[in-house]
Tab-separated table of C-alpha atoms in Angstrom:
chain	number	residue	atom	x	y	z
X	1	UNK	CA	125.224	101.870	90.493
X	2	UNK	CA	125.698	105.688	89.340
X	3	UNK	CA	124.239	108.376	91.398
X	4	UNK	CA	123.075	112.310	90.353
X	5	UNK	CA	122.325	115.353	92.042
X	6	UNK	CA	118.485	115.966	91.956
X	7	UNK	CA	118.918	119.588	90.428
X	8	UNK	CA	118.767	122.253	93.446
X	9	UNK	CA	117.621	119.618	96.255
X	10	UNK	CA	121.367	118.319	96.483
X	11	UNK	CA	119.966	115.153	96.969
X	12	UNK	CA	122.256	112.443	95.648
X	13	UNK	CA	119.459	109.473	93.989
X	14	UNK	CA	120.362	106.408	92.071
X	15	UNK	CA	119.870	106.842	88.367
X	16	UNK	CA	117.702	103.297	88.690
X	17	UNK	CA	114.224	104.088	90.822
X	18	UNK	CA	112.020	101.412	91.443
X	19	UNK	CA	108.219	102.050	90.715
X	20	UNK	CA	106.118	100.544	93.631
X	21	UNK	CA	103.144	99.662	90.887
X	22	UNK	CA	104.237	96.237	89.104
X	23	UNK	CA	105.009	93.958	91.857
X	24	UNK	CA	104.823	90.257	92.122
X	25	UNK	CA	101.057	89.205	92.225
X	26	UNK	CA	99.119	86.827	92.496
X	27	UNK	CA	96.215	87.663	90.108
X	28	UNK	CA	95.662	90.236	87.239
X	29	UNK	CA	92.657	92.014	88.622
X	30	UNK	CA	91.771	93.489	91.475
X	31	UNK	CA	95.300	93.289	92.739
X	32	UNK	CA	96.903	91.366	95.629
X	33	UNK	CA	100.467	91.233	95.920
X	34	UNK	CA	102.668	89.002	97.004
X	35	UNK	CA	103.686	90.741	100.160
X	36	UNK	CA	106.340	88.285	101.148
X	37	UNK	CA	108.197	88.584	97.797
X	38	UNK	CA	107.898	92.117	96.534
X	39	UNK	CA	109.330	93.244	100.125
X	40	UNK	CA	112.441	90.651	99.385
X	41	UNK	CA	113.174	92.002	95.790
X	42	UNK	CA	112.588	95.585	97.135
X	43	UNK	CA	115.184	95.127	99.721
X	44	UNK	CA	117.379	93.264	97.251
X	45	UNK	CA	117.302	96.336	95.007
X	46	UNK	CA	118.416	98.191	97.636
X	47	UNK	CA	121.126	96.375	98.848
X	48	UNK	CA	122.148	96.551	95.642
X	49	UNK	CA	122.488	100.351	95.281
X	50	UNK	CA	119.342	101.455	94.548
X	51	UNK	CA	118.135	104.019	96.816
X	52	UNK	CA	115.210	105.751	94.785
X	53	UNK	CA	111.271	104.159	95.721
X	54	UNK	CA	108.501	105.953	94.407
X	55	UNK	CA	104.569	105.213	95.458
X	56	UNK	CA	100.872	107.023	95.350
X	57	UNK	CA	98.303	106.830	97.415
X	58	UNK	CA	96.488	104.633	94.346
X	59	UNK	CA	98.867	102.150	93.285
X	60	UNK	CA	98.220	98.546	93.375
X	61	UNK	CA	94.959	99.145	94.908
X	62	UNK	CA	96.123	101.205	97.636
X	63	UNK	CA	98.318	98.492	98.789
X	64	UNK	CA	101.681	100.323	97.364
X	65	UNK	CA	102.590	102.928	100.323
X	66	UNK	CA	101.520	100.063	102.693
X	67	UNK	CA	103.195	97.151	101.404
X	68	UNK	CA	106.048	99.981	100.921
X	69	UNK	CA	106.383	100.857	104.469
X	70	UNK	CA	106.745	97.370	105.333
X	71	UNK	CA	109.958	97.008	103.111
X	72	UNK	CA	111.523	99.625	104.668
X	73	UNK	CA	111.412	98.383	108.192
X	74	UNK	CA	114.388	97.135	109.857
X	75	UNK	CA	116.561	99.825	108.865
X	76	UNK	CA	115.805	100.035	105.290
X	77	UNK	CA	114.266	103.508	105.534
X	78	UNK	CA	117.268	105.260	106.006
X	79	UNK	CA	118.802	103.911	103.040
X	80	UNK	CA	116.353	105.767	100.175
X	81	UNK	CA	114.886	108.534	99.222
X	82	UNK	CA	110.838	108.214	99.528
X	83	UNK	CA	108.861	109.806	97.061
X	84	UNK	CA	104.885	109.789	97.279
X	85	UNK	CA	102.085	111.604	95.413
X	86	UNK	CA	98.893	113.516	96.852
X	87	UNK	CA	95.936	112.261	94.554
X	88	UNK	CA	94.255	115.391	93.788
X	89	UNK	CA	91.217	114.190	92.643
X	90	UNK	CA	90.410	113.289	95.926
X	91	UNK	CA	91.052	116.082	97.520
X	92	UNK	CA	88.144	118.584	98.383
X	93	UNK	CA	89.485	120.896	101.183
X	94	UNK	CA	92.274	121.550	102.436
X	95	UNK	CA	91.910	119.538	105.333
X	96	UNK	CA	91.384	116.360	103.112
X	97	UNK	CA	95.167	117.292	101.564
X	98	UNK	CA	96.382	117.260	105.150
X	99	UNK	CA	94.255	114.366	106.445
X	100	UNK	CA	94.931	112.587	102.895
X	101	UNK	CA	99.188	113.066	103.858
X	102	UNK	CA	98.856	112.144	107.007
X	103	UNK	CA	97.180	108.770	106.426
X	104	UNK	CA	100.153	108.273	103.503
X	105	UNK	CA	102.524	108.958	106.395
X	106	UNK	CA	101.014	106.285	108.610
X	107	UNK	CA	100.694	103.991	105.541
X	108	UNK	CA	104.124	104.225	104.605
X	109	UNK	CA	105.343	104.202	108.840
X	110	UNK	CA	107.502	107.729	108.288
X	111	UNK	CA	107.520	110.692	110.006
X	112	UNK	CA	108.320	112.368	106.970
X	113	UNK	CA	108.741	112.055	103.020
X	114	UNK	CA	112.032	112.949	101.083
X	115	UNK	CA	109.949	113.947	97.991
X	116	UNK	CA	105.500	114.729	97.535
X	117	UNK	CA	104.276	115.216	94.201
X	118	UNK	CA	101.034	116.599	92.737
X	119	UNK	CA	99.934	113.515	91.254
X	120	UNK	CA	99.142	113.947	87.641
X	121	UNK	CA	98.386	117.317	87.414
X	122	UNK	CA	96.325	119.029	84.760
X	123	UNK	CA	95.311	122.325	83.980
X	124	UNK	CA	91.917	121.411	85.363
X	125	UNK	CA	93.373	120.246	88.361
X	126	UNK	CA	95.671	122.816	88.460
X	127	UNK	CA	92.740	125.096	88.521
X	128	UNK	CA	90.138	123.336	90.515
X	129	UNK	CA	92.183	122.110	92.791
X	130	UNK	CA	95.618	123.398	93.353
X	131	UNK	CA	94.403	126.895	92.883
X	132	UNK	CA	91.190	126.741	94.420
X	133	UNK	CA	92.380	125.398	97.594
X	134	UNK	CA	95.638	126.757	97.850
X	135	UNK	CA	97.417	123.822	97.671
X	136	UNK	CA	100.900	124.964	97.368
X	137	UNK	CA	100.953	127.419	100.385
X	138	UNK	CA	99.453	124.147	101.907
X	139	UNK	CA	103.104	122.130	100.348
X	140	UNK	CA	105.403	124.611	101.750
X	141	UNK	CA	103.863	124.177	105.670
X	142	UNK	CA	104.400	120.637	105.072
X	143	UNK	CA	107.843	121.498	104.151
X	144	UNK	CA	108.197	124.421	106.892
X	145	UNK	CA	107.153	121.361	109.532
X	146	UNK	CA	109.933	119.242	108.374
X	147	UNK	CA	106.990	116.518	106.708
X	148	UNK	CA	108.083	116.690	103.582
X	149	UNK	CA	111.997	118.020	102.470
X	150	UNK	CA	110.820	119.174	98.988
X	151	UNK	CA	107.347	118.943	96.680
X	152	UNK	CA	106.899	118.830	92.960
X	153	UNK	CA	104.273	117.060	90.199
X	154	UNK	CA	103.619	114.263	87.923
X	155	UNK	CA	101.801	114.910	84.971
X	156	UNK	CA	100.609	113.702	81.621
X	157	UNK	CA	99.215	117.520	80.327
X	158	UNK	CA	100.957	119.193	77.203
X	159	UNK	CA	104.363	120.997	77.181
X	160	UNK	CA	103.642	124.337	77.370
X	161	UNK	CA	101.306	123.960	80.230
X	162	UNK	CA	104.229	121.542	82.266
X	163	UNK	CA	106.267	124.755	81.715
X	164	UNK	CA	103.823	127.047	82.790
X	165	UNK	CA	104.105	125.149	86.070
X	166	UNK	CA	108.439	125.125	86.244
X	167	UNK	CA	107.963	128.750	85.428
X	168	UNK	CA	105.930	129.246	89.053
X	169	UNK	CA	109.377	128.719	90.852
X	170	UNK	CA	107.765	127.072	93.145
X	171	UNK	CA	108.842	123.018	92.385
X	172	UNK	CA	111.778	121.122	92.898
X	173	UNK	CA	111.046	118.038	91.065
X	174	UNK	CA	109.061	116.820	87.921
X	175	UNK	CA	108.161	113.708	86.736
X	176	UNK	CA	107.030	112.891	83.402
X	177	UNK	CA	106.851	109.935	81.037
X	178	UNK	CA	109.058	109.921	78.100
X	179	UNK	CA	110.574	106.495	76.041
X	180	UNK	CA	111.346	106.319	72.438
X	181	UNK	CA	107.686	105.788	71.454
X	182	UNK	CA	106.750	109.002	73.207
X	183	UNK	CA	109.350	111.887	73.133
X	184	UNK	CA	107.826	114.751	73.274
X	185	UNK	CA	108.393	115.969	76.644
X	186	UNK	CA	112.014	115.904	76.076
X	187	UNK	CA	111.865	120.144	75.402
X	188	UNK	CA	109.620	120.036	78.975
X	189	UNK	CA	112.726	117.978	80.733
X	190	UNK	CA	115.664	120.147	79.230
X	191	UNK	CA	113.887	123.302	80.374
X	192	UNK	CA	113.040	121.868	83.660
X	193	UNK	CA	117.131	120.882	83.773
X	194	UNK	CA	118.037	124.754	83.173
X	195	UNK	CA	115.567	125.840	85.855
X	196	UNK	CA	117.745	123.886	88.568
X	197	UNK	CA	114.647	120.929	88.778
X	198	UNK	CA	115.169	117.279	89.293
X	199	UNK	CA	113.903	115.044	86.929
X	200	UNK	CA	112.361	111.785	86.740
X	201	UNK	CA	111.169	109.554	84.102
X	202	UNK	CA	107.991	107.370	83.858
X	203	UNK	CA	107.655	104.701	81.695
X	204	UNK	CA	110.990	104.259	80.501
X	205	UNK	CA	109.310	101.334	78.585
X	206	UNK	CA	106.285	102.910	77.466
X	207	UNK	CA	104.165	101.147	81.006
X	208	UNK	CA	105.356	97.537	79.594
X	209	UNK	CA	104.421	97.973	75.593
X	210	UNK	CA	108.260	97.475	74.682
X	211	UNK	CA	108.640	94.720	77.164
X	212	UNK	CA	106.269	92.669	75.324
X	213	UNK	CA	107.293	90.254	72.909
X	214	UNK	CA	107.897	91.913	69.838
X	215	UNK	CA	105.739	90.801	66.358
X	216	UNK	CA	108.013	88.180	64.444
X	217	UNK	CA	109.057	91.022	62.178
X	218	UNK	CA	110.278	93.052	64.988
X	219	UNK	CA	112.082	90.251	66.399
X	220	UNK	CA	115.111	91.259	64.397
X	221	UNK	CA	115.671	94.085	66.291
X	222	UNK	CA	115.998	92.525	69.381
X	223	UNK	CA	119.231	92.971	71.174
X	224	UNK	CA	121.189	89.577	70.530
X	225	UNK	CA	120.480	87.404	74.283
X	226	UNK	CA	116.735	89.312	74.485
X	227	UNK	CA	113.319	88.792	73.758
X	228	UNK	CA	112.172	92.625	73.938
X	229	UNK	CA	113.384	96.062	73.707
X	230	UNK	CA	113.647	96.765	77.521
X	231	UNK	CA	117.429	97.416	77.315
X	232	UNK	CA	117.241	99.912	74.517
X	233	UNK	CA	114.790	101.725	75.755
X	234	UNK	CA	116.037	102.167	79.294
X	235	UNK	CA	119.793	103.125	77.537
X	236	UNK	CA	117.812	105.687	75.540
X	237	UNK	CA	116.290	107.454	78.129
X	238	UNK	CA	119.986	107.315	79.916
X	239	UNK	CA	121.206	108.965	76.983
X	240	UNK	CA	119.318	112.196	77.884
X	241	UNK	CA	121.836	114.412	79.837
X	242	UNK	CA	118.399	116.131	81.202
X	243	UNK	CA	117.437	112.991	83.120
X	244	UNK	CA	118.515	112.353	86.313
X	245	UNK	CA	116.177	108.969	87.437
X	246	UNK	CA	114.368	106.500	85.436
X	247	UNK	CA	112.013	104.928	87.477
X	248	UNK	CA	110.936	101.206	86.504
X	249	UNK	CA	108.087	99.204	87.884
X	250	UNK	CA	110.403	95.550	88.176
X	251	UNK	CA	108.083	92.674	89.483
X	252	UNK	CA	110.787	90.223	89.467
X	253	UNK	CA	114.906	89.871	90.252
X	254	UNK	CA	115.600	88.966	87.312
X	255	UNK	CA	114.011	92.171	86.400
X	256	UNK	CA	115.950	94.139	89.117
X	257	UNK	CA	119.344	92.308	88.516
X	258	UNK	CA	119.174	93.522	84.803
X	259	UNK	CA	118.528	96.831	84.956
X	260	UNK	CA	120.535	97.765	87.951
X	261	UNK	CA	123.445	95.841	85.838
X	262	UNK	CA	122.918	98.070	82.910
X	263	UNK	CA	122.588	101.133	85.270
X	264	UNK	CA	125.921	100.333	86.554
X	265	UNK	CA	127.390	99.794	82.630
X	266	UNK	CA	129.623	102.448	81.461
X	267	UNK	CA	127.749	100.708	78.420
X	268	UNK	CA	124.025	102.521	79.509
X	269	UNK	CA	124.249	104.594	76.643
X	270	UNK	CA	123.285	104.615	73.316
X	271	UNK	CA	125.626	103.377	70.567
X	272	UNK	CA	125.034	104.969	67.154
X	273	UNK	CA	123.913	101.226	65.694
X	274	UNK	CA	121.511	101.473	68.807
X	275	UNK	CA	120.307	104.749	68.369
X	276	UNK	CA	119.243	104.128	64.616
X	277	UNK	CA	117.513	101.032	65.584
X	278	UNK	CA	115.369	102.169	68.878
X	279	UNK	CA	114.069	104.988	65.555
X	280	UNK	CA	113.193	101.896	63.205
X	281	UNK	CA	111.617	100.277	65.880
X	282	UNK	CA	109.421	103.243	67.205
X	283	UNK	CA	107.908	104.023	63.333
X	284	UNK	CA	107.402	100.437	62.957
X	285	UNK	CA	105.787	100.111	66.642
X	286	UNK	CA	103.282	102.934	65.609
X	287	UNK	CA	102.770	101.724	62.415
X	288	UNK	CA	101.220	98.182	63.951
X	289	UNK	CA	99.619	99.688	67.441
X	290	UNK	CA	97.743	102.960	67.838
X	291	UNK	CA	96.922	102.145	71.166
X	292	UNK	CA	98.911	103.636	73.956
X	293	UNK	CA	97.655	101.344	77.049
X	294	UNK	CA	100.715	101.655	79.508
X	295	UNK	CA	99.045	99.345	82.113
X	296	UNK	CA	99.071	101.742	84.762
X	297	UNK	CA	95.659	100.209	86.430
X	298	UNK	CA	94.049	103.171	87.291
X	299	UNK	CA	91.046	101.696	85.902
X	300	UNK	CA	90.753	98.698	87.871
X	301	UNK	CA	88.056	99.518	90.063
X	302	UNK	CA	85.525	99.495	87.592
X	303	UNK	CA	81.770	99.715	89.438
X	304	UNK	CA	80.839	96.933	87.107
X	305	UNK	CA	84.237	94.811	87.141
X	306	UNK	CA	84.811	95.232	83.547
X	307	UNK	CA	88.712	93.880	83.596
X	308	UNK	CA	90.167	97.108	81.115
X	309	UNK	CA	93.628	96.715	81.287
X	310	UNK	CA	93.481	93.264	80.301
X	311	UNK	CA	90.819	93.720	77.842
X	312	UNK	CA	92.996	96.303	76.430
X	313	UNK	CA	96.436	94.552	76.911
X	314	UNK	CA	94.505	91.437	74.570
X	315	UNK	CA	93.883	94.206	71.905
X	316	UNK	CA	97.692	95.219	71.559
X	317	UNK	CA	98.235	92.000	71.303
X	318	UNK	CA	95.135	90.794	68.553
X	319	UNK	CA	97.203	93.472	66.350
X	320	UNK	CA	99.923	90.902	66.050
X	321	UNK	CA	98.459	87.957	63.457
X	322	UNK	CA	100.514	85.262	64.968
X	323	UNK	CA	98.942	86.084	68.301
X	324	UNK	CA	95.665	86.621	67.957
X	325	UNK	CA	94.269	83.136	68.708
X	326	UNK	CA	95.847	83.970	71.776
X	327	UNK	CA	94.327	86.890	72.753
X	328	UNK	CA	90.483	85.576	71.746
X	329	UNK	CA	91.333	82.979	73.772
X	330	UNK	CA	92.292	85.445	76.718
X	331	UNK	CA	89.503	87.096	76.384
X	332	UNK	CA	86.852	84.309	75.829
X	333	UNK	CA	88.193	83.130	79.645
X	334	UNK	CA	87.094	86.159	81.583
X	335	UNK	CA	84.931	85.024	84.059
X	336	UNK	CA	85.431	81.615	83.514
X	337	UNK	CA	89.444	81.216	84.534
X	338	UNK	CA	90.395	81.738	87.908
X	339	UNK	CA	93.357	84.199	86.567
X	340	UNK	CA	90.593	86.281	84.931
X	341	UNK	CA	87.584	86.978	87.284
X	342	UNK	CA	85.671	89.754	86.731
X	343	UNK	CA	83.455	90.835	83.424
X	344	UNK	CA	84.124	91.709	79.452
X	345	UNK	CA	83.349	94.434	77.453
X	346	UNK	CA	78.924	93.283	77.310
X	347	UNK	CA	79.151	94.275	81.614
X	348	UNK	CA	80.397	98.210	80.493
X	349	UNK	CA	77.314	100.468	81.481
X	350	UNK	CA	79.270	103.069	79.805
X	351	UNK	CA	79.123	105.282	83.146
X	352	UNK	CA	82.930	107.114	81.553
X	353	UNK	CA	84.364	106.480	85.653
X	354	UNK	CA	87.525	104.930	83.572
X	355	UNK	CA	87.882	108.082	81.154
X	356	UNK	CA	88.194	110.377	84.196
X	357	UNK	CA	91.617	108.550	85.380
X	358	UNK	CA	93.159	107.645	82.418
X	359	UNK	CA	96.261	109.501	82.329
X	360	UNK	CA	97.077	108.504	78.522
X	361	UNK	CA	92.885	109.967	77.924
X	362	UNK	CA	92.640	106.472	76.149
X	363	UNK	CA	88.851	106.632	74.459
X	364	UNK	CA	88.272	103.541	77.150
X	365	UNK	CA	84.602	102.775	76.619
X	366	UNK	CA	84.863	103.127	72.449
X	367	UNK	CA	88.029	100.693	72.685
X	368	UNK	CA	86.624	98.327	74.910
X	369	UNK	CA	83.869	97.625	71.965
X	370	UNK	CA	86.747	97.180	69.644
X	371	UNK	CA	88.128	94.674	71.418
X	372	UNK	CA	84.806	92.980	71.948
X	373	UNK	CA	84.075	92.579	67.909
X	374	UNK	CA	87.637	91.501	67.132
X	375	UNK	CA	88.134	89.059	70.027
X	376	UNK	CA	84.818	87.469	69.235
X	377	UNK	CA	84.873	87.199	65.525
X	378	UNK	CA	85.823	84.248	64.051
């Protein structure tokens, strides 16, 4: 495994991180994980150099910082570097923030975290919550009482504004999505490198999309030994001198075992051959999908059980011909397959919960109707 300094923190992290949001499961809604194995491939990730684990108070159904917490018993805690995420749009005071942390804390069974993170922060949140409540004043006493060892943010907002933030001085750490389907916050992540910030990357594989199998015409793209792009688009994100971790969401060992081999490759780079193909692949990606679903779930608790991510996961997949019986089929079973309970599109009341935590601001509700006509027309 390689290892870099996390800009100013000195903090030496794994270029590998493992995402605590796709773990082993044993259904696709509503999900419940399979405790007993995600804590064994967590643990085998970390005996095998990784020593980066990321969480939010939201993931898996606010089972993440739990199910966490118990992986890092017996020892296992003083092997990483924790990083967690205060969900802002839950926070009203500034007592919530506290009470919010302090419930993380007992969730994950720490006394403190290495890293906290304004989860996804937008100018709106910036301003109605950050500001409003002064929130970072509120980050630095966590800091000054040894709870956290140093703060920073997530978010999906534009460039300029993610720069407005670095040029506060006030963070340590960013973390942003970037992949070869979405680049631009490659400017935000140089500038954040020259400001003496760590950085960390989300959805190295664009949350899954290249980790799909590929049309038939994009299968000759494929690395030779692979069914998907995950390898060139992990190796392209390595390629960035301004990255320091690439965090992955691995819900297997077979998962884990591949990517920490390729983080340990003096071959993690891009060749030239490589680099021309990850920019065929990306035009002809956008050319067949103009939907940017990264399967985050932050729309699973739908009031009216409407199963989104699927739904939309079935529509990605409807825009390759060869698959499309497939993905009627899919989406025909909901509600009647024990692997899909829950509702389709005809249950959305069009209430626009979903649109509020979309971090991609995916047009949820309008989408959701496309799928319906296409996966029901014969």
């Amino acid at each position: 495994m390689q290892y870099k300094t996390l800009g100013k923190t000195g903090l030496q992290a794994s270029i590998l991180g493992f995402g605590i949001l796709r773990l082993p499961q044993k259904e696709i809604k509503r999900p419940t994980v399979d405790t007993a194995e995600s804590i064994r491939i967590i643990r085998h990730a970390i005996d095998n150099g990784l020593n980066f684990v990321d969480t939010a108070y939201n993931y898996l159904g606010s089972q993440s910082e739990k199910l966490l917490g118990k992986a890092l018993q017996e020892g296992y805690r003083e092997k990483v570097i924790i990083s967690t995420k205060s969900p802002l749009w839950d926070v009203k005071s500034k007592e919530l923030f506290h009470s919010l942390f302090e419930e993380q804390l007992q969730r994950l069974g720490v006394e403190y975290v290495d890293i906290y993170l304004f989860h996804n922060i937008s100018k709106k949140r910036y301003d109605e919550v950050v500001v409003k409540y002064s929130l970072i004043d509120e980050m630095k006493k966590l800091k000054k009482a040894g709870k956290i060892k140093h703060f920073g943010f997530s978010s999906h907002d534009k460039p300029n504004f993610v720069k407005s933030l670095i040029d506060l001085g006030e963070f340590e750490i960013i973390l942003l999505q970037y992949n070869f389907l979405d680049r631009e916050t490659a400017e935000v992540f140089k500038y954040a490198k020259e400001k003496g910030l760590g950085t960390f990357v989300m959805g190295p594989v664009g949350g899954g999309r290249l980790a799909m199998e590929p049309t038939e015409e994009m299968k000759q793209w494929i690395t030779k030994g692979r069914n998907d792009f995950a390898d060139v688009a992990l190796k392209f994100v390595w390629s960035n001198p301004d990255i320091d971790v690439v965090l992955s969401g691995m819900g297997s060992q077979q998962m884990i075992d591949e990517n920490i081999a390729l983080a340990s490759s003096e071959n993690r780079f891009l060749t030239v051959e490589e680099s021309k193909r990850v920019d065929t692949i990306a035009a002809k990606f956008k050319e067949i999908y103009d939907l940017d679903c990264t399967q985050c779930g932050y729309c699973d608790d739908c009031p009216n059980d409407v199963m989104i991510k699927f739904i939309l996961k079935q529509l990605m997949i409807s825009k390759d011909p060869l698959k499309m019986h497939g993905a009627r089929a899919n989406y025909r079973g909901i509600g009647v397959n024990k692997k899909s309970p829950g509702n389709n599109t005809e249950a959305c009341t069009e209430c626009g919960e979903c649109l509020e935590k979309c971090p991609q601001n995916i047009e949820i509700i309008e989408r959701l109707k496309e799928a319906h006509s296409i996966l029901t027309s014969r």
